[in-house]
Structure formats: structure tokens, C-alpha cells
């Protein structure tokens, strides 16, 4: 008779509080013991000597099987969560996006039907309302108590955007019920004006995408969203922050005790708008919104992560194949489906460019990829920490393994990676999700359908 289902022995266990060499005993999907030496037996054993052991990654911003009008993102709940598991992510929070005019209840049911039984790791949903009437606002408290405590509102995109008045009403109701409003901050009218100007001037290729959404577009909307939140003292979380102007808005607000939090994504930390100049329409691979920025923003984003202006690194994983999907916009950049892949490489990139290159401490890495996402989005301490009683979601990570990232070694269902050719040091060798080994020796070893839907608690403000 074994005492544990799984023993992870001798790894450098990283929590936000520090790094300790420990054995971890896992029973019934939970962390049952953490000690210097565990002498009892385990049914399975992983020797983690010389490896880091991180809390399983939590990616709070993914768009699997997401319909953007002209295309559906190419990773569905199965392929996307397999890729996540292979990259050390054990929980995702995706979106229920209401179609205009559709009831929220129907949108939620539809999304559950799309995901149920097809997910390889634990998952949850933010709600993205697009029809803001009395019934939508009235539904917010019951959604929060049903386990959907976070809402994402778009200030741009034709089919998704909400008005300032609608956002304000949602901020108030969400504040009163203890939830969190997340905002995609770009000014719709500025973009509309610039897109029309560029089109009239015959500037239709991918290189004009960033010119249609300059930093001012993001700065204005970020500042406006924060001011609306400030007016009613409601917490707010700004998704995919890309540039100095937005960082300035957030840090000024935080310095004045406005409850603002924010995230950025690997693409904004590592890729610049030069990519839009790639020949043969290849720039379309990087068309996402907000767009990639001049490289001078990257050190500022890293500083923002290190100094707690930003609390989370998510991916905004929203993949479209270059052949057959991105080329929908061959004749005009504004018709290119918006989004890039990234669900698999998040920990790898943040470890190498963040920790290895000394921009982040290893503890901060764990905070940004797991602990803060869990706290902010109501999953802590079930997730986001290596502690007794928490879910046994772990990544055994080899800090010495050198790899060149290529599309061929990733599991994402898309025909390119924006990180092609990047040489990194550090790679996950084992991923454990609720006590099950779901990735080992480069292979997905989990089972599709074993991911559980997570009803979340109320968010914490960081
Ligand atoms: O271009 C992007 N970011 N696509 C995904 C949808 C969104 O705006 O987050
Ligand atoms: Zn967005
Ligand atoms: Zn997104």
C-alpha cells in the first residue's frame, strides 16, 4: 500500500515567498505533504533533483475556438489545452462572449457545451457582455455568486464594444457584488477614423495596422477606463497593456490608491512593430490588437512587471493560421483576424527572458504566472501555490535545457509561432494537473475531458 499517489522528490520548490529544496507528496489530486525528506512510498515517483518545481501556470486570457466574425481561432478546447499543458499551464480562464442580442444565460450554456468533455486542464470563464441592458446589469451579482466573478468589457470592436455609460453601470454593480471588471482599452472612434484614412490613402498592408492603433488610442481608453473606475471607486483590471503611455496611466492611478491592476503578454515584451514589415504578407502573423509597439516599450513593460505596476502575464492566445485565415485580410489589414498564438511558450519565454536574463526574480516569475492570477481571479489557494491542501498542479522545469523554439516542437494547432527561431534555456519536463502527469518527455500524457470547470471565488485586489 503506497502512502502517496505521486512523489516529486528533491526539486527546488518555488513559491512567491522563496525557494526551498523539498519533497512533495500527492494524494487524491491534492498536495498532501511537503517536507525536507518524505520517506513514505509513492505509487509514482519523479526525481526533480536540479529542477525547479513551480505552481502550475494559470493563463487568465485565452480565446479558444473563438469566433471573431470572419474566422474561428484555430485552437479549440482540446488542442489549446493540450498545448497549454505541454507548456506548464494547468489552468486557463477563457471567455463567454455574448453575441449582441443573445441572453447571457444562453451564451454561457453555449460556451459550456463547446468546452465540456473536451478540456485537458482545469478551466473557467470570464463573462464578456456586449448587450448592456437592465437585465445584464441585474445579472451581475448572481453571476458572481455562481462562480463567474470577472467580466471583460471591450471599448472597441464593432460587435463587442460598450459605451462609457454601460461600463460605468457595470463597474458599480460589479463593485457592489465583489467582482472585477476587466477592460480591453482602445478608443473605437480613433481607430475607425485612422482605418478610414489609411484605406483612402491606399495603405492597406499589415504594416499599416499599428498606424491605425497608435499608443494614443490605448492611452486614451486606459485613462478613461481608470477614471470611470476611480469615479465610483471600483476595482478594474486592464488587459494586454502594451506601451509606456498605458503604464503611466496605471502607475499614476496605483500611486493614488485607485484599485487598478493590469497584465501584459509575451508578445509585447519580446516582439516589436518591426515585424509588420516582414515581406510577402508575413506581417499579418503579428496582427493583433493592441498592436506590437516600438521596441523601446519593452524594457518599460519588464520594469512594470518587476515593480508591480502590472501583476500578471497572460497570453491573449488567439491563433489563426497564416494560410487560410490571416489571408482573409490579404487586401486590407483591418480584415485580418486579430490575434497571435502563445499559450504553450508563456512560462518558457518568461523564464528565459525574465528570470535567466535577470529582469525578474524567480519568485516574481511564479507570482506573475500563477500566484497573482489565482489571487486576482478567485482561485487562491486552491491554485497558484505549492502548499498543503492545494491542488497538485505543478511544473517540473529544467533550467538547463537549451531549445530553439520552432513551430514543429509546439503542440498549438496553428501553422506558425511568432517566436520561431528564438533560442531559450529552460523548459518544462513534467506537468502535473490535479495529481495526474499530463506532460512528460515532450509528450502529452493526460486525457482529454479530465479538465474540470472551476467556479471561482471573489477576486482579491493586489
Ligand atoms: O488581437 C487580439 N488581441 N485578439 C483577441 C481578442 C482581444 O482583443 O483580446
Ligand atoms: Zn482584447
Ligand atoms: Zn484577448
Tab-separated table of C-alpha atoms and ligand atoms in Angstrom:
chain	number	residue	atom	x	y	z
A	1	UNK	CA	0.000	0.000	0.000
A	2	UNK	CA	1.514	3.337	-1.064
A	3	UNK	CA	1.215	6.420	1.068
A	4	UNK	CA	1.094	8.771	-1.889
A	5	UNK	CA	-0.149	8.518	-5.441
A	6	UNK	CA	2.812	10.529	-6.653
A	7	UNK	CA	6.038	11.764	-5.081
A	8	UNK	CA	8.062	14.626	-6.568
A	9	UNK	CA	11.440	14.420	-4.877
A	10	UNK	CA	14.275	16.837	-4.373
A	11	UNK	CA	13.160	19.741	-6.560
A	12	UNK	CA	13.762	23.446	-5.923
A	13	UNK	CA	10.212	24.309	-4.942
A	14	UNK	CA	9.351	27.904	-5.793
A	15	UNK	CA	6.570	29.862	-4.159
A	16	UNK	CA	6.137	33.613	-4.061
A	17	UNK	CA	7.801	33.510	-0.640
A	18	UNK	CA	11.001	31.755	-1.675
A	19	UNK	CA	12.799	28.683	-2.987
A	20	UNK	CA	13.308	25.525	-0.888
A	21	UNK	CA	14.550	22.057	-1.837
A	22	UNK	CA	11.633	19.833	-0.870
A	23	UNK	CA	9.856	16.553	-1.490
A	24	UNK	CA	6.168	16.823	-2.373
A	25	UNK	CA	3.683	14.050	-1.672
A	26	UNK	CA	0.466	13.995	-3.697
A	27	UNK	CA	-2.684	12.132	-2.815
A	28	UNK	CA	-6.141	12.263	-4.441
A	29	UNK	CA	-5.117	15.202	-6.643
A	30	UNK	CA	-4.008	17.385	-3.741
A	31	UNK	CA	-0.677	18.282	-2.228
A	32	UNK	CA	-0.696	16.127	0.894
A	33	UNK	CA	2.811	16.717	2.245
A	34	UNK	CA	5.792	18.990	1.683
A	35	UNK	CA	8.951	18.176	3.617
A	36	UNK	CA	12.746	18.044	3.551
A	37	UNK	CA	12.540	14.300	3.068
A	38	UNK	CA	9.479	12.162	2.605
A	39	UNK	CA	10.341	8.562	3.417
A	40	UNK	CA	6.958	7.047	2.664
A	41	UNK	CA	6.365	5.416	-0.696
A	42	UNK	CA	4.634	6.781	-3.744
A	43	UNK	CA	2.934	4.804	-6.485
A	44	UNK	CA	4.753	7.010	-8.987
A	45	UNK	CA	7.989	8.886	-8.447
A	46	UNK	CA	9.507	11.874	-10.173
A	47	UNK	CA	13.114	12.719	-9.396
A	48	UNK	CA	13.225	16.511	-9.611
A	49	UNK	CA	16.842	16.913	-8.477
A	50	UNK	CA	18.320	20.012	-10.111
A	51	UNK	CA	14.906	21.067	-11.400
A	52	UNK	CA	12.641	23.877	-10.372
A	53	UNK	CA	9.144	22.965	-9.260
A	54	UNK	CA	6.677	25.774	-9.957
A	55	UNK	CA	2.961	26.033	-9.232
A	56	UNK	CA	1.125	25.092	-12.432
A	57	UNK	CA	0.773	28.110	-14.684
A	58	UNK	CA	-2.553	29.949	-14.817
A	59	UNK	CA	-3.278	31.732	-18.085
A	60	UNK	CA	-6.153	34.124	-17.437
A	61	UNK	CA	-6.550	35.349	-21.025
A	62	UNK	CA	-7.136	32.813	-23.793
A	63	UNK	CA	-9.507	32.693	-26.762
A	64	UNK	CA	-10.046	29.039	-27.711
A	65	UNK	CA	-12.469	28.273	-30.519
A	66	UNK	CA	-13.256	31.973	-30.504
A	67	UNK	CA	-15.359	33.374	-33.275
A	68	UNK	CA	-14.171	36.772	-34.491
A	69	UNK	CA	-16.672	37.152	-37.284
A	70	UNK	CA	-14.604	36.134	-40.291
A	71	UNK	CA	-12.793	33.249	-38.602
A	72	UNK	CA	-12.724	30.933	-35.599
A	73	UNK	CA	-9.454	30.716	-33.678
A	74	UNK	CA	-7.671	27.551	-34.720
A	75	UNK	CA	-7.074	26.010	-31.285
A	76	UNK	CA	-10.206	24.505	-29.825
A	77	UNK	CA	-10.620	23.484	-26.197
A	78	UNK	CA	-8.805	20.216	-26.815
A	79	UNK	CA	-5.799	21.294	-28.857
A	80	UNK	CA	-5.405	24.547	-26.931
A	81	UNK	CA	-5.412	22.948	-23.502
A	82	UNK	CA	-3.079	20.152	-24.618
A	83	UNK	CA	-0.642	22.831	-25.797
A	84	UNK	CA	-1.093	24.699	-22.515
A	85	UNK	CA	-0.317	21.545	-20.504
A	86	UNK	CA	2.806	20.893	-22.597
A	87	UNK	CA	3.997	24.394	-21.713
A	88	UNK	CA	3.376	24.040	-17.971
A	89	UNK	CA	-0.014	25.728	-17.764
A	90	UNK	CA	-2.569	23.791	-15.722
A	91	UNK	CA	-5.474	26.264	-15.635
A	92	UNK	CA	-6.918	28.660	-18.178
A	93	UNK	CA	-9.586	31.302	-17.923
A	94	UNK	CA	-11.250	31.789	-21.299
A	95	UNK	CA	-14.312	33.860	-22.179
A	96	UNK	CA	-18.026	33.556	-22.604
A	97	UNK	CA	-18.668	36.269	-25.182
A	98	UNK	CA	-22.290	37.256	-25.539
A	99	UNK	CA	-23.469	37.756	-29.114
A	100	UNK	CA	-25.377	41.006	-29.425
A	101	UNK	CA	-28.997	40.370	-28.507
A	102	UNK	CA	-28.307	36.911	-27.099
A	103	UNK	CA	-29.195	36.265	-23.449
A	104	UNK	CA	-26.274	35.850	-21.114
A	105	UNK	CA	-27.680	32.530	-19.910
A	106	UNK	CA	-27.721	31.208	-23.469
A	107	UNK	CA	-24.188	32.482	-24.135
A	108	UNK	CA	-22.933	30.724	-21.011
A	109	UNK	CA	-24.705	27.484	-21.852
A	110	UNK	CA	-23.366	27.545	-25.442
A	111	UNK	CA	-19.812	28.056	-24.281
A	112	UNK	CA	-20.059	25.253	-21.742
A	113	UNK	CA	-21.347	22.955	-24.474
A	114	UNK	CA	-18.341	23.851	-26.631
A	115	UNK	CA	-15.901	23.037	-23.821
A	116	UNK	CA	-17.473	20.264	-21.756
A	117	UNK	CA	-15.672	16.950	-22.063
A	118	UNK	CA	-13.056	18.400	-24.406
A	119	UNK	CA	-10.682	20.102	-21.995
A	120	UNK	CA	-7.373	18.647	-20.803
A	121	UNK	CA	-6.712	21.003	-17.865
A	122	UNK	CA	-8.914	22.927	-15.444
A	123	UNK	CA	-10.722	25.899	-16.907
A	124	UNK	CA	-13.008	28.752	-16.099
A	125	UNK	CA	-14.690	31.643	-17.900
A	126	UNK	CA	-14.802	35.400	-17.646
A	127	UNK	CA	-18.066	36.809	-18.954
A	128	UNK	CA	-17.943	39.361	-21.794
A	129	UNK	CA	-21.323	41.065	-22.008
A	130	UNK	CA	-21.978	43.005	-25.196
A	131	UNK	CA	-25.657	43.833	-24.744
A	132	UNK	CA	-25.776	46.017	-21.681
A	133	UNK	CA	-29.403	46.396	-20.718
A	134	UNK	CA	-31.077	46.305	-17.329
A	135	UNK	CA	-31.180	42.535	-17.297
A	136	UNK	CA	-27.441	42.255	-17.998
A	137	UNK	CA	-26.564	44.607	-15.161
A	138	UNK	CA	-29.050	42.917	-12.844
A	139	UNK	CA	-27.487	39.514	-13.588
A	140	UNK	CA	-24.018	40.529	-12.382
A	141	UNK	CA	-24.425	39.636	-8.659
A	142	UNK	CA	-25.845	36.186	-9.380
A	143	UNK	CA	-23.109	35.500	-11.950
A	144	UNK	CA	-20.518	36.386	-9.329
A	145	UNK	CA	-22.079	34.071	-6.770
A	146	UNK	CA	-22.351	31.339	-9.426
A	147	UNK	CA	-18.554	31.372	-9.851
A	148	UNK	CA	-18.072	33.934	-12.616
A	149	UNK	CA	-16.575	36.854	-10.650
A	150	UNK	CA	-14.838	38.620	-13.547
A	151	UNK	CA	-16.198	40.416	-16.597
A	152	UNK	CA	-14.355	41.669	-19.635
A	153	UNK	CA	-15.669	44.687	-21.488
A	154	UNK	CA	-14.364	45.848	-24.824
A	155	UNK	CA	-14.116	49.546	-25.589
A	156	UNK	CA	-13.563	48.768	-29.245
A	157	UNK	CA	-14.539	46.255	-31.982
A	158	UNK	CA	-17.835	46.797	-33.829
A	159	UNK	CA	-19.690	43.821	-32.369
A	160	UNK	CA	-18.330	43.902	-28.878
A	161	UNK	CA	-17.815	47.456	-27.678
A	162	UNK	CA	-19.712	49.009	-24.823
A	163	UNK	CA	-20.274	52.695	-24.110
A	164	UNK	CA	-18.813	54.617	-21.178
A	165	UNK	CA	-22.242	54.705	-19.571
A	166	UNK	CA	-22.583	50.951	-19.882
A	167	UNK	CA	-19.127	50.362	-18.469
A	168	UNK	CA	-19.892	52.670	-15.565
A	169	UNK	CA	-23.097	50.812	-14.715
A	170	UNK	CA	-21.206	47.524	-14.817
A	171	UNK	CA	-18.410	48.898	-12.643
A	172	UNK	CA	-20.874	49.956	-9.957
A	173	UNK	CA	-22.831	46.709	-9.907
A	174	UNK	CA	-19.680	44.576	-10.021
A	175	UNK	CA	-18.085	46.616	-7.234
A	176	UNK	CA	-21.148	46.161	-5.015
A	177	UNK	CA	-21.174	42.415	-5.580
A	178	UNK	CA	-17.417	42.000	-5.007
A	179	UNK	CA	-16.408	41.148	-8.587
A	180	UNK	CA	-13.854	42.523	-11.016
A	181	UNK	CA	-14.224	44.381	-14.308
A	182	UNK	CA	-11.523	43.776	-16.928
A	183	UNK	CA	-11.210	46.124	-19.887
A	184	UNK	CA	-9.813	45.924	-23.405
A	185	UNK	CA	-8.763	49.556	-23.656
A	186	UNK	CA	-8.650	51.076	-27.128
A	187	UNK	CA	-10.610	54.061	-28.434
A	188	UNK	CA	-13.089	52.867	-31.061
A	189	UNK	CA	-13.571	56.209	-32.805
A	190	UNK	CA	-9.868	56.963	-33.114
A	191	UNK	CA	-9.322	53.565	-34.743
A	192	UNK	CA	-12.313	53.989	-37.030
A	193	UNK	CA	-11.029	57.368	-38.191
A	194	UNK	CA	-7.477	56.146	-38.765
A	195	UNK	CA	-8.530	52.961	-40.571
A	196	UNK	CA	-10.649	55.001	-42.987
A	197	UNK	CA	-7.828	57.488	-43.579
A	198	UNK	CA	-5.331	54.711	-44.279
A	199	UNK	CA	-7.715	52.934	-46.610
A	200	UNK	CA	-8.401	56.153	-48.532
A	201	UNK	CA	-4.650	56.621	-48.932
A	202	UNK	CA	-4.279	53.088	-50.314
A	203	UNK	CA	-2.310	51.976	-47.250
A	204	UNK	CA	-3.776	48.528	-46.929
A	205	UNK	CA	-0.945	46.129	-45.965
A	206	UNK	CA	-0.210	44.702	-42.495
A	207	UNK	CA	2.439	47.374	-41.862
A	208	UNK	CA	-0.360	49.927	-41.504
A	209	UNK	CA	-2.123	48.006	-38.737
A	210	UNK	CA	-0.056	49.637	-35.931
A	211	UNK	CA	-0.583	53.063	-37.507
A	212	UNK	CA	-4.322	52.552	-37.187
A	213	UNK	CA	-3.970	51.928	-33.445
A	214	UNK	CA	-1.095	54.077	-32.146
A	215	UNK	CA	-0.307	54.223	-28.410
A	216	UNK	CA	-2.557	57.283	-28.038
A	217	UNK	CA	-5.533	55.041	-28.831
A	218	UNK	CA	-4.637	52.758	-25.932
A	219	UNK	CA	-3.569	55.560	-23.606
A	220	UNK	CA	-6.860	57.402	-24.007
A	221	UNK	CA	-9.004	54.337	-23.392
A	222	UNK	CA	-6.873	53.093	-20.496
A	223	UNK	CA	-7.018	56.514	-18.852
A	224	UNK	CA	-10.758	56.778	-19.456
A	225	UNK	CA	-11.497	53.325	-18.053
A	226	UNK	CA	-9.390	54.065	-14.989
A	227	UNK	CA	-11.124	57.398	-14.458
A	228	UNK	CA	-14.534	55.770	-14.701
A	229	UNK	CA	-13.417	53.207	-12.114
A	230	UNK	CA	-11.977	55.957	-9.946
A	231	UNK	CA	-15.212	57.925	-10.047
A	232	UNK	CA	-17.071	55.055	-8.414
A	233	UNK	CA	-14.153	53.526	-6.517
A	234	UNK	CA	-14.476	50.225	-8.355
A	235	UNK	CA	-11.597	47.824	-8.995
A	236	UNK	CA	-10.512	47.461	-12.598
A	237	UNK	CA	-8.050	45.255	-14.461
A	238	UNK	CA	-6.563	46.390	-17.764
A	239	UNK	CA	-5.856	43.517	-20.145
A	240	UNK	CA	-2.938	43.342	-22.583
A	241	UNK	CA	-1.059	46.527	-21.692
A	242	UNK	CA	1.483	47.294	-24.413
A	243	UNK	CA	3.110	50.689	-24.002
A	244	UNK	CA	4.601	53.379	-21.824
A	245	UNK	CA	1.515	55.583	-22.094
A	246	UNK	CA	-0.765	52.949	-20.542
A	247	UNK	CA	1.822	52.009	-17.941
A	248	UNK	CA	1.957	55.660	-16.920
A	249	UNK	CA	-1.823	55.783	-16.541
A	250	UNK	CA	-1.803	52.661	-14.388
A	251	UNK	CA	1.133	53.589	-12.198
A	252	UNK	CA	-0.237	57.090	-11.574
A	253	UNK	CA	-3.564	55.601	-10.532
A	254	UNK	CA	-1.969	52.972	-8.304
A	255	UNK	CA	0.144	55.651	-6.637
A	256	UNK	CA	-3.148	57.387	-5.800
A	257	UNK	CA	-4.610	54.181	-4.360
A	258	UNK	CA	-7.033	53.648	-7.225
A	259	UNK	CA	-7.662	49.866	-7.323
A	260	UNK	CA	-6.209	49.271	-10.797
A	261	UNK	CA	-4.392	46.127	-11.852
A	262	UNK	CA	-3.030	45.055	-15.209
A	263	UNK	CA	-1.407	42.414	-17.340
A	264	UNK	CA	0.860	42.232	-20.313
A	265	UNK	CA	1.712	39.338	-22.635
A	266	UNK	CA	4.944	37.809	-24.003
A	267	UNK	CA	4.350	39.237	-27.478
A	268	UNK	CA	4.521	42.785	-26.138
A	269	UNK	CA	7.597	42.011	-24.028
A	270	UNK	CA	9.537	40.376	-26.851
A	271	UNK	CA	8.297	41.380	-30.301
A	272	UNK	CA	8.256	44.833	-31.833
A	273	UNK	CA	6.291	46.537	-34.581
A	274	UNK	CA	9.198	45.922	-36.987
A	275	UNK	CA	7.566	42.547	-37.528
A	276	UNK	CA	4.816	44.181	-39.580
A	277	UNK	CA	7.432	44.912	-42.260
A	278	UNK	CA	8.110	41.230	-42.954
A	279	UNK	CA	7.723	40.520	-46.701
A	280	UNK	CA	5.056	38.515	-48.510
A	281	UNK	CA	2.232	39.445	-46.179
A	282	UNK	CA	4.086	37.711	-43.290
A	283	UNK	CA	3.436	40.806	-41.187
A	284	UNK	CA	-0.144	39.528	-40.909
A	285	UNK	CA	1.125	36.913	-38.457
A	286	UNK	CA	1.536	39.684	-35.893
A	287	UNK	CA	-1.749	41.468	-36.440
A	288	UNK	CA	-3.361	41.619	-33.043
A	289	UNK	CA	-4.921	44.372	-31.006
A	290	UNK	CA	-3.490	46.408	-29.472
A	291	UNK	CA	-0.626	46.017	-31.966
A	292	UNK	CA	3.048	45.334	-31.322
A	293	UNK	CA	4.873	48.522	-30.363
A	294	UNK	CA	8.316	50.050	-30.924
A	295	UNK	CA	10.972	48.091	-29.001
A	296	UNK	CA	11.609	50.972	-26.597
A	297	UNK	CA	8.419	49.948	-24.768
A	298	UNK	CA	9.736	46.507	-23.891
A	299	UNK	CA	12.094	47.459	-21.019
A	300	UNK	CA	9.313	49.591	-19.578
A	301	UNK	CA	6.917	46.654	-19.600
A	302	UNK	CA	9.540	44.463	-17.908
A	303	UNK	CA	10.020	47.181	-15.285
A	304	UNK	CA	6.256	47.351	-14.869
A	305	UNK	CA	6.189	43.638	-14.112
A	306	UNK	CA	9.109	43.869	-11.695
A	307	UNK	CA	7.803	46.918	-9.811
A	308	UNK	CA	4.181	45.734	-9.531
A	309	UNK	CA	2.630	48.279	-11.889
A	310	UNK	CA	1.464	45.085	-13.676
A	311	UNK	CA	0.568	41.927	-11.759
A	312	UNK	CA	0.048	39.230	-14.385
A	313	UNK	CA	1.494	37.816	-17.599
A	314	UNK	CA	-1.200	36.174	-19.706
A	315	UNK	CA	-1.040	35.209	-23.379
A	316	UNK	CA	-4.198	36.509	-25.074
A	317	UNK	CA	-3.730	33.289	-27.090
A	318	UNK	CA	-5.931	33.743	-30.147
A	319	UNK	CA	-4.348	31.790	-33.017
A	320	UNK	CA	-5.258	31.991	-36.681
A	321	UNK	CA	-3.486	30.053	-39.408
A	322	UNK	CA	-1.407	32.167	-41.746
A	323	UNK	CA	-2.688	30.098	-44.672
A	324	UNK	CA	-6.436	30.211	-44.902
A	325	UNK	CA	-7.231	32.551	-42.012
A	326	UNK	CA	-4.842	35.514	-41.772
A	327	UNK	CA	-5.106	35.810	-45.549
A	328	UNK	CA	-8.770	36.752	-45.261
A	329	UNK	CA	-7.263	40.224	-44.904
A	330	UNK	CA	-4.978	39.978	-47.926
A	331	UNK	CA	-6.487	43.129	-49.395
A	332	UNK	CA	-6.872	45.152	-46.228
A	333	UNK	CA	-5.145	44.892	-42.858
A	334	UNK	CA	-8.298	45.669	-40.963
A	335	UNK	CA	-9.880	42.440	-42.227
A	336	UNK	CA	-7.047	40.242	-40.925
A	337	UNK	CA	-8.344	38.162	-37.986
A	338	UNK	CA	-6.783	39.677	-34.876
A	339	UNK	CA	-4.654	37.550	-32.600
A	340	UNK	CA	-1.452	35.566	-32.115
A	341	UNK	CA	-0.685	32.158	-30.593
A	342	UNK	CA	1.277	31.850	-27.362
A	343	UNK	CA	-0.451	29.528	-24.884
A	344	UNK	CA	2.403	26.989	-24.865
A	345	UNK	CA	5.503	29.164	-24.607
A	346	UNK	CA	4.422	31.593	-21.878
A	347	UNK	CA	6.408	30.098	-18.978
A	348	UNK	CA	9.343	29.262	-21.225
A	349	UNK	CA	9.659	32.796	-22.559
A	350	UNK	CA	9.077	34.482	-19.232
A	351	UNK	CA	11.598	32.237	-17.525
A	352	UNK	CA	14.343	32.764	-20.109
A	353	UNK	CA	13.876	36.436	-20.923
A	354	UNK	CA	12.700	37.303	-17.410
A	355	UNK	CA	14.484	35.158	-14.833
A	356	UNK	CA	17.525	33.900	-16.737
A	357	UNK	CA	18.248	37.332	-18.172
A	358	UNK	CA	17.799	38.829	-14.704
A	359	UNK	CA	14.784	41.037	-15.300
A	360	UNK	CA	12.669	39.162	-12.757
A	361	UNK	CA	13.339	37.131	-9.634
A	362	UNK	CA	12.224	33.516	-9.687
A	363	UNK	CA	9.614	34.324	-7.030
A	364	UNK	CA	8.231	37.165	-9.124
A	365	UNK	CA	8.040	34.785	-12.088
A	366	UNK	CA	5.822	32.487	-10.014
A	367	UNK	CA	3.708	35.418	-8.837
A	368	UNK	CA	3.166	36.666	-12.388
A	369	UNK	CA	2.381	33.303	-13.931
A	370	UNK	CA	0.422	31.574	-11.170
A	371	UNK	CA	0.005	33.150	-7.733
A	372	UNK	CA	-1.293	36.573	-8.752
A	373	UNK	CA	-3.617	35.162	-11.431
A	374	UNK	CA	-5.043	32.832	-8.769
A	375	UNK	CA	-5.470	35.613	-6.218
A	376	UNK	CA	-6.906	38.200	-8.598
A	377	UNK	CA	-9.312	35.784	-10.247
A	378	UNK	CA	-10.581	33.935	-7.191
A	379	UNK	CA	-8.706	30.651	-7.380
A	380	UNK	CA	-6.282	31.026	-4.475
A	381	UNK	CA	-5.212	28.934	-2.541
A	382	UNK	CA	-6.762	26.047	-4.446
A	383	UNK	CA	-4.447	27.077	-7.283
A	384	UNK	CA	-1.362	29.248	-7.664
A	385	UNK	CA	0.708	27.933	-4.785
A	386	UNK	CA	2.598	24.821	-3.705
A	387	UNK	CA	1.028	24.343	-0.296
A	388	UNK	CA	-0.506	21.507	1.662
A	389	UNK	CA	-4.142	21.125	0.678
A	390	UNK	CA	-3.800	22.949	-2.648
A	391	UNK	CA	-4.498	21.221	-5.939
A	392	UNK	CA	-1.444	19.272	-7.066
A	393	UNK	CA	-0.825	21.455	-10.123
A	394	UNK	CA	2.930	21.503	-10.639
A	395	UNK	CA	5.535	22.088	-13.313
A	396	UNK	CA	8.916	20.387	-13.077
A	397	UNK	CA	11.146	22.723	-15.040
A	398	UNK	CA	14.673	22.025	-16.257
A	399	UNK	CA	16.580	25.329	-16.066
A	400	UNK	CA	19.488	23.942	-18.112
A	401	UNK	CA	17.699	22.624	-21.147
A	402	UNK	CA	18.512	24.657	-24.251
A	403	UNK	CA	15.955	24.697	-27.023
A	404	UNK	CA	15.295	26.576	-30.220
A	405	UNK	CA	11.613	27.316	-30.437
A	406	UNK	CA	10.079	26.206	-33.702
A	407	UNK	CA	6.528	25.536	-34.734
A	408	UNK	CA	7.341	21.832	-35.055
A	409	UNK	CA	8.052	21.295	-31.356
A	410	UNK	CA	4.935	23.089	-30.144
A	411	UNK	CA	1.528	21.476	-29.823
A	412	UNK	CA	-0.576	24.513	-30.761
A	413	UNK	CA	-2.924	23.940	-33.700
A	414	UNK	CA	-1.680	26.757	-35.890
A	415	UNK	CA	0.752	26.925	-38.781
A	416	UNK	CA	3.303	29.307	-37.230
A	417	UNK	CA	4.699	30.603	-33.969
A	418	UNK	CA	5.658	34.254	-33.542
A	419	UNK	CA	8.646	33.015	-31.505
A	420	UNK	CA	10.162	30.923	-34.336
A	421	UNK	CA	13.934	30.591	-34.018
A	422	UNK	CA	14.260	32.025	-30.526
A	423	UNK	CA	16.891	30.150	-28.512
A	424	UNK	CA	15.968	29.724	-24.858
A	425	UNK	CA	17.300	27.994	-21.796
A	426	UNK	CA	14.762	26.319	-19.519
A	427	UNK	CA	11.861	24.074	-20.488
A	428	UNK	CA	9.125	22.144	-18.656
A	429	UNK	CA	9.865	18.437	-18.360
A	430	UNK	CA	6.804	17.300	-16.417
A	431	UNK	CA	3.424	18.936	-15.894
A	432	UNK	CA	1.129	17.618	-13.184
A	433	UNK	CA	-2.515	18.674	-13.152
A	434	UNK	CA	-4.558	17.772	-10.078
A	435	UNK	CA	-2.089	14.984	-9.364
A	436	UNK	CA	-2.053	13.487	-12.865
A	437	UNK	CA	1.031	13.601	-15.060
A	438	UNK	CA	-0.259	15.339	-18.171
A	439	UNK	CA	3.045	16.060	-19.891
A	440	UNK	CA	6.325	14.168	-19.752
A	441	UNK	CA	9.305	13.715	-22.074
A	442	UNK	CA	7.867	16.092	-24.630
A	443	UNK	CA	4.576	14.217	-24.907
A	444	UNK	CA	1.056	14.982	-23.722
A	445	UNK	CA	0.163	12.140	-21.367
A	446	UNK	CA	-3.097	13.452	-19.941
A	447	UNK	CA	-6.599	12.708	-21.027
A	448	UNK	CA	-8.948	14.981	-22.873
A	449	UNK	CA	-12.052	15.572	-20.786
A	450	UNK	CA	-10.299	15.441	-17.437
A	451	UNK	CA	-10.156	19.228	-17.087
A	452	UNK	CA	-12.728	20.454	-14.578
A	453	UNK	CA	-14.760	23.627	-14.837
A	454	UNK	CA	-13.809	25.917	-11.943
A	455	UNK	CA	-16.366	28.055	-10.193
A	456	UNK	CA	-14.310	30.879	-8.797
A	457	UNK	CA	-14.499	32.901	-5.611
A	458	UNK	CA	-14.331	36.662	-5.311
A	459	UNK	CA	-11.197	38.389	-6.556
A	460	UNK	CA	-8.501	39.833	-4.343
A	461	UNK	CA	-7.109	43.284	-5.078
A	462	UNK	CA	-3.341	43.425	-5.444
B	1	LIG	O1	-5.953	40.746	-31.220
B	1	LIG	C1	-6.382	40.209	-30.225
B	1	LIG	N1	-5.938	40.586	-29.053
B	1	LIG	N2	-7.312	39.243	-30.329
B	1	LIG	C2	-8.006	38.612	-29.295
B	1	LIG	C3	-9.165	39.423	-28.815
B	1	LIG	C4	-8.753	40.501	-27.865
B	1	LIG	O2	-8.865	41.653	-28.180
B	1	LIG	O3	-8.319	40.218	-26.756
B	2	LIG	ZN1	-8.583	42.305	-26.009
B	3	LIG	ZN1	-7.988	38.815	-25.685
